[in-house]
PDB file of C-alpha atoms in Angstrom:
ATOM      1  CA  MET A   1       1.080   9.586   8.644  1.00 77.00           C
ATOM      2  CA  ASN A   2       0.489  10.497   5.003  1.00 81.00           C
ATOM      3  CA  GLU A   3       4.225  11.299   4.145  1.00 86.00           C
ATOM      4  CA  LEU A   4       5.017   7.750   5.667  1.00 87.00           C
ATOM      5  CA  PHE A   5       3.246   6.019   3.211  1.00 89.00           C
ATOM      6  CA  LYS A   6       3.618   8.139   0.273  1.00 90.00           C
ATOM      7  CA  ASP A   7       4.482   5.437  -1.808  1.00 90.00           C
ATOM      8  CA  LEU A   8       1.732   3.074  -0.903  1.00 90.00           C
ATOM      9  CA  ILE A   9      -1.073   5.739  -1.274  1.00 91.00           C
ATOM     10  CA  ASP A  10       0.731   6.717  -4.490  1.00 90.00           C
ATOM     11  CA  THR A  11      -0.614   3.143  -5.933  1.00 89.00           C
ATOM     12  CA  ASP A  12      -4.442   4.524  -5.523  1.00 89.00           C
ATOM     13  CA  LYS A  13      -4.977   1.406  -3.358  1.00 92.00           C
ATOM     14  CA  VAL A  14      -4.487   3.057  -0.062  1.00 93.00           C
ATOM     15  CA  VAL A  15      -6.549   5.079   1.880  1.00 91.00           C
ATOM     16  CA  ILE A  16      -5.181   7.139   5.075  1.00 91.00           C
ATOM     17  CA  TYR A  17      -7.849   9.640   6.808  1.00 90.00           C
ATOM     18  CA  MET A  18      -6.140  10.677  10.149  1.00 88.00           C
ATOM     19  CA  ASP A  19      -6.099   6.970  11.744  1.00 85.00           C
ATOM     20  CA  ASP A  20      -8.149   4.781   9.424  1.00 90.00           C
ATOM     21  CA  ILE A  21      -6.323   2.683   6.518  1.00 93.00           C
ATOM     22  CA  LEU A  22      -8.639   1.160   3.565  1.00 92.00           C
ATOM     23  CA  ILE A  23      -6.696  -1.086   1.506  1.00 93.00           C
ATOM     24  CA  PHE A  24      -8.175  -2.241  -1.607  1.00 88.00           C
ATOM     25  CA  THR A  25      -7.175  -4.277  -4.481  1.00 90.00           C
ATOM     26  CA  GLU A  26      -8.366  -6.745  -7.553  1.00 89.00           C
ATOM     27  CA  THR A  27      -6.477  -9.758  -6.046  1.00 92.00           C
ATOM     28  CA  LEU A  28      -6.176 -11.633  -2.626  1.00 93.00           C
ATOM     29  CA  GLU A  29      -2.669 -11.701  -3.318  1.00 96.00           C
ATOM     30  CA  GLU A  30      -2.136  -7.890  -3.892  1.00 95.00           C
ATOM     31  CA  HIS A  31      -4.045  -7.352  -0.699  1.00 94.00           C
ATOM     32  CA  ARG A  32      -2.239  -9.533   1.438  1.00 96.00           C
ATOM     33  CA  ASP A  33       1.038  -7.671  -0.188  1.00 96.00           C
ATOM     34  CA  LEU A  34      -0.367  -4.440   0.279  1.00 95.00           C
ATOM     35  CA  VAL A  35      -1.102  -5.256   4.188  1.00 96.00           C
ATOM     36  CA  HIS A  36       2.459  -6.697   4.704  1.00 96.00           C
ATOM     37  CA  LYS A  37       3.522  -3.345   3.264  1.00 96.00           C
ATOM     38  CA  VAL A  38       1.447  -1.377   5.377  1.00 95.00           C
ATOM     39  CA  LEU A  39       2.319  -3.179   8.741  1.00 95.00           C
ATOM     40  CA  GLN A  40       5.860  -3.217   8.353  1.00 96.00           C
ATOM     41  CA  CYS A  41       5.933   0.478   7.755  1.00 94.00           C
ATOM     42  CA  LEU A  42       3.982   0.708  11.176  1.00 95.00           C
ATOM     43  CA  GLN A  43       6.861  -1.091  12.137  1.00 95.00           C
ATOM     44  CA  ASP A  44       9.916   0.788  11.479  1.00 95.00           C
ATOM     45  CA  ASN A  45       7.946   3.812  12.572  1.00 94.00           C
ATOM     46  CA  ASP A  46       6.672   2.434  15.965  1.00 95.00           C
ATOM     47  CA  LEU A  47       3.190   2.938  15.211  1.00 93.00           C
ATOM     48  CA  PHE A  48       0.886   0.623  16.370  1.00 92.00           C
ATOM     49  CA  LEU A  49      -3.116  -0.988  15.365  1.00 92.00           C
ATOM     50  CA  LYS A  50      -5.691  -2.011  18.009  1.00 92.00           C
ATOM     51  CA  PRO A  51      -6.135  -5.582  17.047  1.00 92.00           C
ATOM     52  CA  GLU A  52     -10.150  -5.078  17.907  1.00 93.00           C
ATOM     53  CA  LYS A  53     -10.874  -2.544  15.201  1.00 91.00           C
ATOM     54  CA  CYS A  54      -8.506  -4.437  12.644  1.00 93.00           C
ATOM     55  CA  LEU A  55     -10.168  -5.794   9.461  1.00 92.00           C
ATOM     56  CA  PHE A  56      -8.825  -7.637   6.836  1.00 92.00           C
ATOM     57  CA  GLU A  57     -10.100  -9.815   3.741  1.00 92.00           C
ATOM     58  CA  GLN A  58     -13.011  -7.867   3.579  1.00 92.00           C
ATOM     59  CA  PRO A  59     -15.351  -7.636   0.633  1.00 91.00           C
ATOM     60  CA  SER A  60     -16.901  -4.796   1.998  1.00 91.00           C
ATOM     61  CA  VAL A  61     -16.039  -2.394   5.045  1.00 91.00           C
ATOM     62  CA  GLU A  62     -17.483   0.765   6.385  1.00 90.00           C
ATOM     63  CA  PHE A  63     -15.495   3.822   5.967  1.00 86.00           C
ATOM     64  CA  LEU A  64     -16.311   7.463   7.186  1.00 83.00           C
ATOM     65  CA  GLY A  65     -19.760   6.819   6.866  1.00 80.00           C
ATOM     66  CA  LEU A  66     -20.225   5.074   3.806  1.00 86.00           C
ATOM     67  CA  ILE A  67     -20.018   1.302   2.547  1.00 90.00           C
ATOM     68  CA  VAL A  68     -17.132   0.695   0.037  1.00 89.00           C
ATOM     69  CA  SER A  69     -16.784  -2.801  -1.243  1.00 89.00           C
ATOM     70  CA  HIS A  70     -16.179  -4.128  -5.044  1.00 84.00           C
ATOM     71  CA  ASN A  71     -16.915  -1.471  -7.724  1.00 82.00           C
ATOM     72  CA  THR A  72     -19.309   0.369  -5.058  1.00 86.00           C
ATOM     73  CA  LEU A  73     -20.288   3.407  -2.792  1.00 86.00           C
ATOM     74  CA  THR A  74     -23.302   3.599  -1.100  1.00 86.00           C
ATOM     75  CA  MET A  75     -24.329   5.108   2.275  1.00 85.00           C
ATOM     76  CA  ASP A  76     -24.315   3.710   5.708  1.00 83.00           C
ATOM     77  CA  PRO A  77     -28.207   2.465   6.222  1.00 82.00           C
ATOM     78  CA  VAL A  78     -27.378   3.960   9.655  1.00 82.00           C
ATOM     79  CA  LYS A  79     -26.812   7.277   8.061  1.00 78.00           C
ATOM     80  CA  VAL A  80     -29.776   7.250   5.794  1.00 79.00           C
ATOM     81  CA  ALA A  81     -31.684   6.006   9.019  1.00 80.00           C
ATOM     82  CA  GLY A  82     -30.911   9.449  10.333  1.00 78.00           C
ATOM     83  CA  ILE A  83     -31.719  11.336   7.430  1.00 79.00           C
ATOM     84  CA  THR A  84     -34.607  10.209   6.551  1.00 82.00           C
ATOM     85  CA  GLU A  85     -35.956  10.517  10.425  1.00 86.00           C
ATOM     86  CA  TRP A  86     -34.637  14.003  11.003  1.00 86.00           C
ATOM     87  CA  PRO A  87     -37.059  16.024  12.740  1.00 90.00           C
ATOM     88  CA  ALA A  88     -38.616  18.847  10.858  1.00 92.00           C
ATOM     89  CA  PRO A  89     -36.795  22.275  11.320  1.00 92.00           C
ATOM     90  CA  HIS A  90     -38.115  25.130  13.481  1.00 94.00           C
ATOM     91  CA  ASN A  91     -35.767  27.689  12.646  1.00 95.00           C
ATOM     92  CA  VAL A  92     -32.499  28.693  10.739  1.00 95.00           C
ATOM     93  CA  LYS A  93     -29.941  27.008  12.660  1.00 95.00           C
ATOM     94  CA  ASP A  94     -31.765  23.621  12.438  1.00 92.00           C
ATOM     95  CA  VAL A  95     -31.780  23.660   8.697  1.00 93.00           C
ATOM     96  CA  GLN A  96     -28.171  24.307   8.926  1.00 92.00           C
ATOM     97  CA  SER A  97     -27.580  21.635  10.783  1.00 89.00           C
ATOM     98  CA  PHE A  98     -29.460  19.582   8.453  1.00 88.00           C
ATOM     99  CA  VAL A  99     -27.719  21.079   4.956  1.00 89.00           C
ATOM    100  CA  GLY A 100     -24.437  20.399   6.819  1.00 86.00           C
ATOM    101  CA  PHE A 101     -25.852  16.635   7.122  1.00 80.00           C
ATOM    102  CA  GLY A 102     -26.809  15.966   4.286  1.00 80.00           C
ATOM    103  CA  ASN A 103     -23.947  17.999   2.157  1.00 85.00           C
ATOM    104  CA  PHE A 104     -21.702  14.949   2.669  1.00 77.00           C
ATOM    105  CA  TYR A 105     -24.211  12.824   0.898  1.00 77.00           C
ATOM    106  CA  ARG A 106     -25.430  14.617  -1.863  1.00 80.00           C
ATOM    107  CA  HIS A 107     -23.631  12.531  -4.527  1.00 77.00           C
ATOM    108  CA  PHE A 108     -26.250   9.770  -3.249  1.00 75.00           C
ATOM    109  CA  VAL A 109     -28.969  11.944  -3.432  1.00 69.00           C
TER     110      VAL A 109
END
């Protein structure tokens, strides 16, 4: 996927992680232009989207467990609850599980 969208990714306005595509722009016109280019690239390569999983022209979106919006990146409240409600560890494996989960969100703590 990254190779197919290399030119768009190089604009720093398109992010692809596995089968998720995130497009973020300053203006609605630019956003629509990039969406069109992404859709055209998908069509040219016989790739398809599930319409029910698509969101367009959103002021904020959940992406990889984070809430991405204009100039902000925050933890998804569901993930915050997962950390605050995490049961007390009883052994080394429990501690390792918590550290692994929490490590991804270390920038927010």
